[in-house]
């Protein structure tokens, strides 16, 4: 199939791996920022094709994983509110907060529904004018435009029973926060191709200049990832630190202008708490004042804030690239996809889930 098979070609992958081995003269550490890329790297054994000195770290690239437990508890509290239909994506339903999960709330009788798009929640609000429909809006810049469009659709329809619990996060501030950390050891980044398809990659230029790190926009197939790693290593070996697009079939420098316009209209940039990373300035989106009437926090004021609990889970260290899943004492024993202790195991894009599925035997 065009644009798929050629990027899964084993011969092309071997050639790229050989070029990487011939190029590298010293150890380097690269971080991929997308959970989908993490799974592809492990599923196809790309990490095992690289020279010993090239280390891949897995960053906070799973939006479900970085959603703060406090916000999940707010969603659970909203779901338990009489008359409310709480909607979100499937992955979000199983992620634990401090008071359980949305799936557990559903088992207790809450009306929690999985949807494939925020617009599905708008349709529900139209069909059930006697109910309050809340969409739990999570995700990076890839899903945020759909949330914005849902708000605009609800406004156009004159809906008074539709609102958002917004937990959208932005990738570039998280990259900057990782690089600014005193114990940072990341020397280059693979940027997420789907995020850059929406936002372009101009906003990465100041980060590359400020921290002196190459950032390569990369796709998700094996050849995409190997090409991105090769491009990043070429820059590192040459002492360059530039933004490079290795996913040209999808990404343009300026991104998707209509999607960005919807984001600017509906949302405002705010600080956001990332699970395992704390508050990162200007790293989240919330509803702009003109659309505050669609804010579920304001409408219900029934949010629950619970302190973080102690336990063996080290998902915060994993999300910051400081540890691998196999370093967790609970990995594969007390923590499995069936009985997860942390978000990085429960999410289909989480690093722990990827290691459990593809590297358990080696662990």
XYZ file of N, CA and C in Angstrom, residues 1-216:
648
model
N 0.853 -1.189 0.000
C 0.000 0.000 0.000
C 0.890 1.241 0.000
N 0.587 2.185 -0.863
C 1.407 3.378 -0.974
C 1.469 4.108 0.355
N 2.670 4.571 0.712
C 2.935 5.319 1.944
C 2.843 4.464 3.201
N 2.737 3.149 3.054
C 2.801 2.269 4.226
C 3.849 1.192 3.990
N 3.662 0.363 2.950
C 4.566 -0.760 2.735
C 6.012 -0.321 2.564
N 6.228 0.762 1.825
C 7.610 1.186 1.599
C 8.278 1.672 2.871
N 7.491 2.047 3.878
C 8.062 2.493 5.152
C 8.141 1.359 6.166
N 7.793 0.130 5.719
C 7.981 -1.076 6.533
C 8.907 -2.068 5.836
N 9.626 -1.591 4.836
C 10.482 -2.451 4.024
C 11.701 -2.896 4.833
N 11.871 -4.203 5.091
C 13.005 -4.670 5.902
C 14.364 -4.306 5.304
N 14.480 -4.365 3.985
C 15.766 -4.048 3.354
C 16.128 -2.579 3.588
N 15.143 -1.689 3.441
C 15.399 -0.268 3.696
C 15.770 -0.039 5.156
N 15.095 -0.746 6.053
C 15.410 -0.606 7.479
C 16.835 -1.059 7.771
N 17.251 -2.176 7.165
C 18.618 -2.658 7.388
C 19.645 -1.681 6.854
N 19.358 -1.054 5.691
C 20.291 -0.079 5.134
C 20.453 1.110 6.077
N 19.353 1.590 6.605
C 19.413 2.729 7.518
C 20.143 2.356 8.806
N 19.871 1.173 9.329
C 20.579 0.738 10.532
C 22.070 0.633 10.274
N 22.446 0.151 9.092
C 23.861 0.088 8.738
C 24.489 1.467 8.635
N 23.747 2.425 8.067
C 24.262 3.793 7.978
C 24.459 4.396 9.368
N 23.570 4.060 10.290
C 23.708 4.556 11.669
C 24.952 3.970 12.313
N 25.170 2.676 12.133
C 26.351 2.044 12.728
C 27.642 2.611 12.150
N 27.631 2.918 10.854
C 28.825 3.473 10.219
C 29.085 4.913 10.638
N 28.025 5.605 11.039
C 28.146 7.033 11.356
C 28.629 7.288 12.777
N 28.157 6.523 13.725
C 28.318 6.856 15.141
C 29.755 6.643 15.605
N 30.310 7.663 16.256
C 31.671 7.585 16.781
C 31.734 7.719 18.299
N 30.598 8.029 18.931
C 30.577 8.213 20.385
C 29.151 7.975 20.882
N 28.964 7.838 22.185
C 27.607 7.608 22.703
C 26.714 8.838 22.540
N 25.437 8.578 22.256
C 24.445 9.649 22.154
C 23.146 9.174 22.792
N 22.388 10.135 23.319
C 21.101 9.829 23.934
C 20.008 10.646 23.250
N 19.021 9.957 22.712
C 17.920 10.577 21.965
C 16.611 10.204 22.637
N 15.679 11.137 22.677
C 14.364 10.864 23.241
C 13.291 11.011 22.169
N 12.436 9.991 22.037
C 11.229 10.150 21.224
C 10.133 10.678 22.139
N 9.328 11.585 21.623
C 8.372 12.299 22.469
C 6.962 11.761 22.313
N 6.789 10.699 21.507
C 5.439 10.194 21.222
C 5.304 8.744 21.656
N 4.235 8.427 22.382
C 3.999 7.064 22.814
C 3.796 6.102 21.660
N 3.179 6.580 20.572
C 3.032 5.731 19.397
C 4.368 5.360 18.801
N 5.320 6.291 18.832
C 6.666 5.987 18.349
C 7.352 4.984 19.274
N 7.149 5.121 20.583
C 7.731 4.169 21.535
C 7.287 2.756 21.218
N 5.989 2.576 21.004
C 5.475 1.244 20.696
C 6.046 0.717 19.388
N 6.167 1.580 18.380
C 6.704 1.128 17.101
C 8.176 0.750 17.222
N 8.935 1.533 17.993
C 10.354 1.223 18.198
C 10.532 -0.155 18.819
N 9.713 -0.464 19.814
C 9.844 -1.746 20.499
C 9.234 -2.893 19.693
N 8.095 -2.631 19.070
C 7.421 -3.688 18.313
C 8.296 -4.202 17.173
N 8.994 -3.278 16.507
C 9.810 -3.664 15.358
C 11.271 -3.918 15.732
N 11.604 -3.825 17.011
C 12.972 -4.116 17.444
C 13.993 -3.101 17.008
N 13.549 -1.865 16.725
C 14.475 -0.843 16.236
C 15.516 -0.501 17.282
N 15.110 -0.467 18.552
C 16.074 -0.155 19.610
C 17.202 -1.177 19.653
N 16.917 -2.417 19.249
C 17.935 -3.465 19.259
C 18.783 -3.475 17.993
N 18.401 -2.694 16.990
C 19.185 -2.588 15.764
C 20.260 -1.520 15.861
N 20.202 -0.689 16.889
C 21.101 0.456 16.996
C 22.421 0.070 17.654
N 23.486 0.816 17.379
C 24.763 0.552 18.050
C 24.620 0.688 19.560
N 25.469 0.024 20.281
C 25.374 0.004 21.738
C 25.424 1.397 22.350
N 26.144 2.301 21.737
C 26.301 3.632 22.308
C 25.124 4.563 22.103
N 24.155 4.159 21.279
C 22.984 5.004 21.036
C 21.867 4.572 21.979
N 21.479 5.488 22.867
C 20.442 5.199 23.858
C 19.164 5.936 23.492
N 18.049 5.215 23.481
C 16.742 5.823 23.259
C 16.020 5.938 24.586
N 15.597 7.147 24.920
C 14.783 7.381 26.101
C 13.349 7.640 25.657
N 12.402 7.265 26.501
C 10.987 7.376 26.160
C 10.387 8.528 26.969
N 9.929 9.551 26.266
C 9.467 10.762 26.939
C 7.990 10.747 27.267
N 7.490 11.897 27.698
C 6.084 12.010 28.127
C 5.142 12.163 26.935
N 5.228 11.205 26.012
C 4.503 11.342 24.759
C 3.165 10.662 24.717
N 2.642 10.299 25.861
C 1.312 9.684 25.929
C 0.396 10.644 26.688
N -0.545 11.305 26.007
C -1.361 12.321 26.690
C -2.224 11.747 27.807
N -2.647 10.502 27.650
C -3.404 9.859 28.720
C -2.529 9.688 29.960
N -1.256 9.317 29.718
C -0.341 9.066 30.834
C -0.023 10.335 31.620
N 0.048 11.474 30.957
C 0.467 12.695 31.648
C -0.716 13.482 32.211
N -1.942 13.011 31.984
C -3.096 13.688 32.575
C -3.053 13.531 34.088
N -3.091 14.645 34.798
C -2.926 14.627 36.253
C -4.027 13.817 36.921
N -3.636 13.094 37.976
C -4.607 12.298 38.724
C -5.740 13.160 39.258
N -5.430 14.395 39.635
C -6.455 15.305 40.154
C -7.553 15.549 39.127
N -7.163 15.682 37.854
C -8.159 15.933 36.807
C -9.007 14.687 36.566
N -8.380 13.513 36.629
C -9.149 12.281 36.495
C -10.168 12.181 37.625
N -9.757 12.562 38.837
C -10.697 12.553 39.958
C -11.833 13.549 39.742
N -11.539 14.681 39.111
C -12.596 15.633 38.778
C -13.588 14.999 37.812
N -13.058 14.272 36.814
C -13.937 13.601 35.851
C -14.804 12.555 36.538
N -14.213 11.808 37.471
C -14.971 10.798 38.208
C -16.080 11.454 39.025
N -15.754 12.592 39.661
C -16.763 13.304 40.441
C -17.891 13.810 39.550
N -17.546 14.308 38.379
C -18.575 14.770 37.446
C -19.447 13.605 36.989
N -18.807 12.454 36.707
C -19.575 11.289 36.254
C -20.571 10.837 37.310
N -20.233 11.054 38.581
C -21.125 10.642 39.666
C -22.231 11.648 39.944
N -22.197 12.792 39.269
C -23.208 13.824 39.469
C -24.517 13.414 38.794
N -25.624 13.441 39.489
C -26.904 13.049 38.884
C -27.211 13.865 37.629
N -27.658 13.177 36.597
C -28.042 13.849 35.359
C -26.913 14.075 34.381
N -25.688 13.645 34.709
C -24.537 13.895 33.844
C -24.196 12.651 33.032
N -23.909 12.866 31.745
C -23.293 11.849 30.891
C -21.854 12.290 30.677
N -20.888 11.492 31.128
C -19.466 11.827 31.006
C -18.896 11.037 29.836
N -18.330 11.741 28.853
C -17.790 11.106 27.653
C -16.288 11.335 27.554
N -15.573 10.344 27.048
C -14.153 10.525 26.762
C -13.692 9.413 25.839
N -12.394 9.457 25.498
C -11.812 8.421 24.656
C -11.609 7.146 25.467
N -11.535 6.011 24.770
C -11.478 4.720 25.441
C -10.319 4.561 26.395
N -9.114 5.009 25.995
C -7.943 4.861 26.862
C -8.129 5.557 28.196
N -8.842 6.655 28.173
C -8.968 7.468 29.379
C -9.810 6.790 30.442
N -10.673 5.878 30.042
C -11.607 5.294 30.996
C -10.917 4.400 32.025
N -9.778 3.809 31.665
C -9.114 2.869 32.564
C -7.985 3.493 33.372
N -7.618 4.725 33.066
C -6.473 5.336 33.751
C -6.842 5.670 35.191
N -6.038 5.249 36.154
C -6.398 5.506 37.553
C -6.073 6.924 37.982
N -6.998 7.518 38.727
C -6.696 8.721 39.488
C -6.338 8.297 40.892
N -6.678 9.122 41.863
C -6.478 8.725 43.255
C -7.747 8.133 43.855
N -8.877 8.308 43.171
C -10.149 7.779 43.689
C -10.709 6.686 42.799
N -9.871 6.101 41.949
C -10.332 5.049 41.064
C -10.185 5.439 39.605
N -11.043 4.917 38.767
C -11.024 5.203 37.341
C -12.448 5.455 36.861
N -12.563 5.993 35.660
C -13.888 6.209 35.087
C -14.590 4.881 34.811
N -13.818 3.864 34.462
C -14.422 2.559 34.226
C -15.025 2.002 35.523
N -14.301 2.204 36.635
C -14.839 1.769 37.930
C -16.082 2.577 38.291
N -16.058 3.881 37.967
C -17.243 4.711 38.218
C -18.430 4.220 37.399
N -18.166 3.803 36.164
C -19.234 3.259 35.321
C -19.807 1.985 35.945
N -18.913 1.156 36.492
C -19.377 -0.078 37.127
C -20.249 0.211 38.347
N -20.022 1.379 38.971
C -20.835 1.763 40.136
C -22.152 2.411 39.728
N -22.369 2.592 38.427
C -23.637 3.144 37.972
C -23.564 4.477 37.283
N -22.369 5.107 37.236
C -22.244 6.399 36.550
C -22.437 6.207 35.047
N -22.981 7.211 34.393
C -23.200 7.143 32.941
C -21.943 7.639 32.232
N -21.003 6.739 32.045
C -19.726 7.038 31.392
C -19.737 6.373 30.028
N -19.431 7.138 28.989
C -19.516 6.600 27.629
C -18.223 6.868 26.864
N -17.780 5.850 26.147
C -16.632 6.003 25.267
C -17.100 6.591 23.939
N -16.383 7.595 23.456
C -16.688 8.193 22.164
C -15.417 8.218 21.321
N -15.584 8.385 20.038
C -14.447 8.434 19.123
C -14.078 9.858 18.742
N -14.957 10.803 19.049
C -14.732 12.203 18.696
C -15.523 13.083 19.651
N -15.021 14.280 19.945
C -15.819 15.214 20.754
C -17.167 15.532 20.123
N -17.234 15.460 18.795
C -18.505 15.734 18.127
C -19.556 14.680 18.461
N -19.114 13.457 18.819
C -20.068 12.447 19.286
C -20.771 12.927 20.553
N -20.026 13.616 21.408
C -20.624 14.142 22.638
C -21.613 15.260 22.331
N -21.331 16.058 21.312
C -22.274 17.101 20.901
C -23.576 16.459 20.417
N -23.457 15.384 19.651
C -24.646 14.666 19.172
C -25.457 14.145 20.360
N -24.770 13.618 21.373
C -25.451 13.133 22.572
C -26.197 14.264 23.274
N -25.551 15.435 23.354
C -26.199 16.573 24.016
C -27.459 17.002 23.275
N -27.422 16.936 21.955
C -28.618 17.275 21.178
C -29.725 16.241 21.408
N -29.317 14.978 21.522
C -30.307 13.907 21.669
C -30.883 13.821 23.073
N -30.173 14.387 24.064
C -30.614 14.299 25.458
C -30.622 15.684 26.099
N -31.541 16.548 25.679
C -31.557 17.908 26.223
C -31.856 17.946 27.718
N -32.376 16.857 28.250
C -32.685 16.820 29.684
C -31.459 16.435 30.521
N -30.348 16.066 29.875
C -29.136 15.642 30.570
C -28.015 16.644 30.314
N -27.038 16.657 31.218
C -25.811 17.429 31.011
C -24.752 16.491 30.437
N -24.185 16.854 29.301
C -23.166 16.040 28.652
C -21.815 16.736 28.803
N -20.871 16.036 29.416
C -19.525 16.572 29.638
C -18.539 15.727 28.847
N -17.726 16.394 28.031
C -16.651 15.694 27.328
C -15.343 15.954 28.050
N -14.663 14.875 28.452
C -13.360 14.953 29.112
C -12.319 15.088 28.007
N -11.848 16.310 27.779
C -11.010 16.639 26.630
C -9.537 16.489 26.982
N -8.929 15.411 26.498
C -7.514 15.146 26.754
C -6.783 15.043 25.427
N -5.465 15.169 25.496
C -4.656 14.972 24.298
C -3.754 16.148 24.006
N -2.825 15.907 23.087
C -1.904 16.942 22.632
C -2.586 17.808 21.570
N -1.777 18.513 20.812
C -2.301 19.383 19.768
C -3.020 18.607 18.664
N -2.875 17.307 18.653
C -3.550 16.493 17.639
C -5.052 16.419 17.863
N -5.483 16.284 19.126
C -6.910 16.144 19.415
C -7.568 17.456 19.826
N -6.768 18.445 20.203
C -7.343 19.708 20.673
C -8.190 20.415 19.611
N -7.809 20.423 18.316
C -8.682 21.085 17.340
C -10.085 20.494 17.288
N -10.210 19.181 17.441
C -11.546 18.567 17.428
C -12.367 19.038 18.625
N -11.710 19.222 19.777
C -12.417 19.763 20.941
C -12.895 21.185 20.661
N -12.046 21.971 20.018
C -12.431 23.340 19.678
C -13.624 23.353 18.722
N -13.594 22.481 17.730
C -14.690 22.414 16.763
C -15.980 21.979 17.454
N -15.868 21.076 18.441
C -17.059 20.653 19.174
C -17.687 21.822 19.924
N -16.862 22.667 20.526
C -17.385 23.850 21.221
C -18.084 24.776 20.234
N -17.466 24.997 19.083
C -18.083 25.871 18.076
C -19.391 25.272 17.565
N -19.436 23.953 17.409
C -20.672 23.293 16.964
C -21.765 23.419 18.019
N -21.386 23.272 19.296
C -22.362 23.408 20.379
C -22.897 24.830 20.460
N -22.004 25.794 20.240
C -22.438 27.194 20.252
C -23.406 27.464 19.109
N -23.072 26.977 17.928
C -23.934 27.201 16.759
C -25.309 26.563 16.969
N -25.332 25.401 17.631
C -26.600 24.705 17.876
C -27.360 25.267 19.073
N -26.751 26.203 19.786
C -27.408 26.790 20.951
C -27.552 25.832 22.119
N -26.637 24.883 22.229
C -26.734 23.890 23.303
C -26.378 24.510 24.648
N -27.187 24.232 25.643
C -26.931 24.708 26.998
C -26.571 23.556 27.937
N -26.514 22.353 27.403
C -26.255 21.177 28.234
C -24.970 20.458 27.834
N -24.058 21.181 27.203
C -22.786 20.601 26.758
C -21.639 21.386 27.364
N -20.634 20.674 27.877
C -19.460 21.344 28.442
C -18.235 20.453 28.305
N -17.069 21.035 28.529
C -15.796 20.326 28.462
C -15.096 20.370 29.811
N -14.494 19.257 30.185
C -13.482 19.235 31.238
C -12.156 19.175 30.492
N -11.452 20.294 30.415
C -10.307 20.412 29.509
C -9.018 20.021 30.223
N -8.268 19.113 29.574
C -6.956 18.721 30.090
C -5.936 18.631 28.954
N -6.143 19.401 27.888
C -5.216 19.362 26.759
C -3.837 19.893 27.167
N -2.803 19.283 26.585
C -1.429 19.689 26.877
C -0.680 19.972 25.576
N 0.388 20.759 25.690
C 1.169 21.204 24.550
C 2.579 20.633 24.637
N 3.099 20.157 23.508
C 4.370 19.439 23.504
C 5.601 20.333 23.674
N 5.757 21.449 22.935
C 7.017 22.198 23.033
C 7.393 22.641 24.448
N 6.469 23.129 25.286
C 6.880 23.488 26.648
C 7.388 22.301 27.450
N 6.849 21.109 27.195
C 7.334 19.917 27.903
C 8.758 19.575 27.479
N 9.050 19.704 26.191
C 10.416 19.474 25.717
C 11.372 20.456 26.384
N 10.976 21.729 26.437
C 11.825 22.743 27.070
C 12.028 22.434 28.548
N 10.981 21.978 29.227
C 11.096 21.655 30.652
C 12.053 20.495 30.872
N 11.998 19.478 30.020
C 12.919 18.347 30.140
C 14.361 18.791 29.939
N 14.579 19.643 28.955
C 15.936 20.087 28.652
C 16.486 21.015 29.730
N 15.604 21.745 30.393
C 16.041 22.676 31.431
C 16.317 21.998 32.766
N 15.922 20.742 32.906
C 16.121 20.037 34.171
C 17.615 19.851 34.449
N 18.043 20.009 35.701
C 19.472 19.889 36.029
C 20.068 18.529 35.685
N 19.252 17.479 35.733
C 19.766 16.138 35.462
C 19.466 15.676 34.037
N 19.157 16.609 33.144
C 18.854 16.232 31.770
C 20.045 15.557 31.108
N 19.758 14.482 30.376
C 20.812 13.836 29.586
C 20.382 13.610 28.138
N 19.274 14.227 27.743
C 18.799 14.104 26.362
C 19.611 15.033 25.474
N 20.138 14.491 24.381
C 20.976 15.279 23.463
C 20.290 15.553 22.132
N 19.184 14.885 21.868
C 18.444 15.111 20.646
C 17.034 14.566 20.786
N 16.105 15.105 20.006
C 14.700 14.715 20.101
C 14.171 14.240 18.752
N 13.296 13.229 18.829
C 12.432 12.880 17.707
C 11.067 13.482 18.002
N 10.672 14.485 17.235
C 9.384 15.146 17.456
C 8.268 14.332 16.812
N 7.076 14.424 17.400
C 5.938 13.621 16.961
C 5.354 14.160 15.658
N 5.305 13.306 14.653
C 4.841 13.739 13.349
C 3.399 14.179 13.326
N 2.522 13.533 14.106
C 1.113 13.922 14.052
C 0.898 15.289 14.701
N 1.619 15.587 15.776
C 1.516 16.918 16.387
C 1.975 17.987 15.396
N 3.090 17.711 14.717
C 3.632 18.703 13.778
C 2.779 18.818 12.515
N 2.010 17.779 12.186
C 1.077 17.891 11.069
C 0.059 18.993 11.355
N -0.340 19.119 12.597
C -1.286 20.165 12.993
C -0.587 21.497 13.205
N 0.505 21.485 13.970
C 1.109 22.737 14.430
C 2.317 23.187 13.619
N 2.808 22.346 12.694
C 4.055 22.677 12.027
C 5.213 22.496 12.983
N 6.392 23.008 12.586
C 7.552 22.833 13.464
C 8.334 24.119 13.705
N 7.773 25.241 13.308
C 8.458 26.514 13.551
C 8.687 26.770 15.033
N 7.726 26.325 15.886
C 7.845 26.618 17.315
C 8.951 25.821 17.991
N 9.532 24.842 17.289
C 10.662 24.107 17.854
C 12.000 24.818 17.625
N 12.022 25.749 16.690
C 13.282 26.428 16.365
C 13.915 27.114 17.580
N 13.150 27.913 18.363
C 13.772 28.553 19.532
C 14.307 27.555 20.552
N 13.647 26.409 20.677
C 14.099 25.396 21.634
C 15.433 24.807 21.181
N 15.529 24.473 19.891
C 16.782 23.926 19.373
C 17.932 24.906 19.554
N 17.675 26.200 19.302
C 18.729 27.203 19.461
C 19.099 27.406 20.923
N 18.089 27.488 21.786
C 18.338 27.779 23.198
C 19.143 26.678 23.885
N 18.795 25.423 23.600
C 19.430 24.320 24.310
C 20.502 23.608 23.492
N 20.648 23.987 22.231
C 21.676 23.360 21.405
C 21.421 21.893 21.132
N 20.157 21.531 20.879
C 19.810 20.136 20.600
C 19.114 20.040 19.247
N 19.435 19.020 18.459
C 18.680 18.804 17.222
C 17.305 18.230 17.532
N 16.307 18.660 16.762
C 14.947 18.143 16.881
C 14.504 17.718 15.491
N 14.221 16.443 15.332
C 13.866 15.899 14.022
C 12.419 15.425 14.051
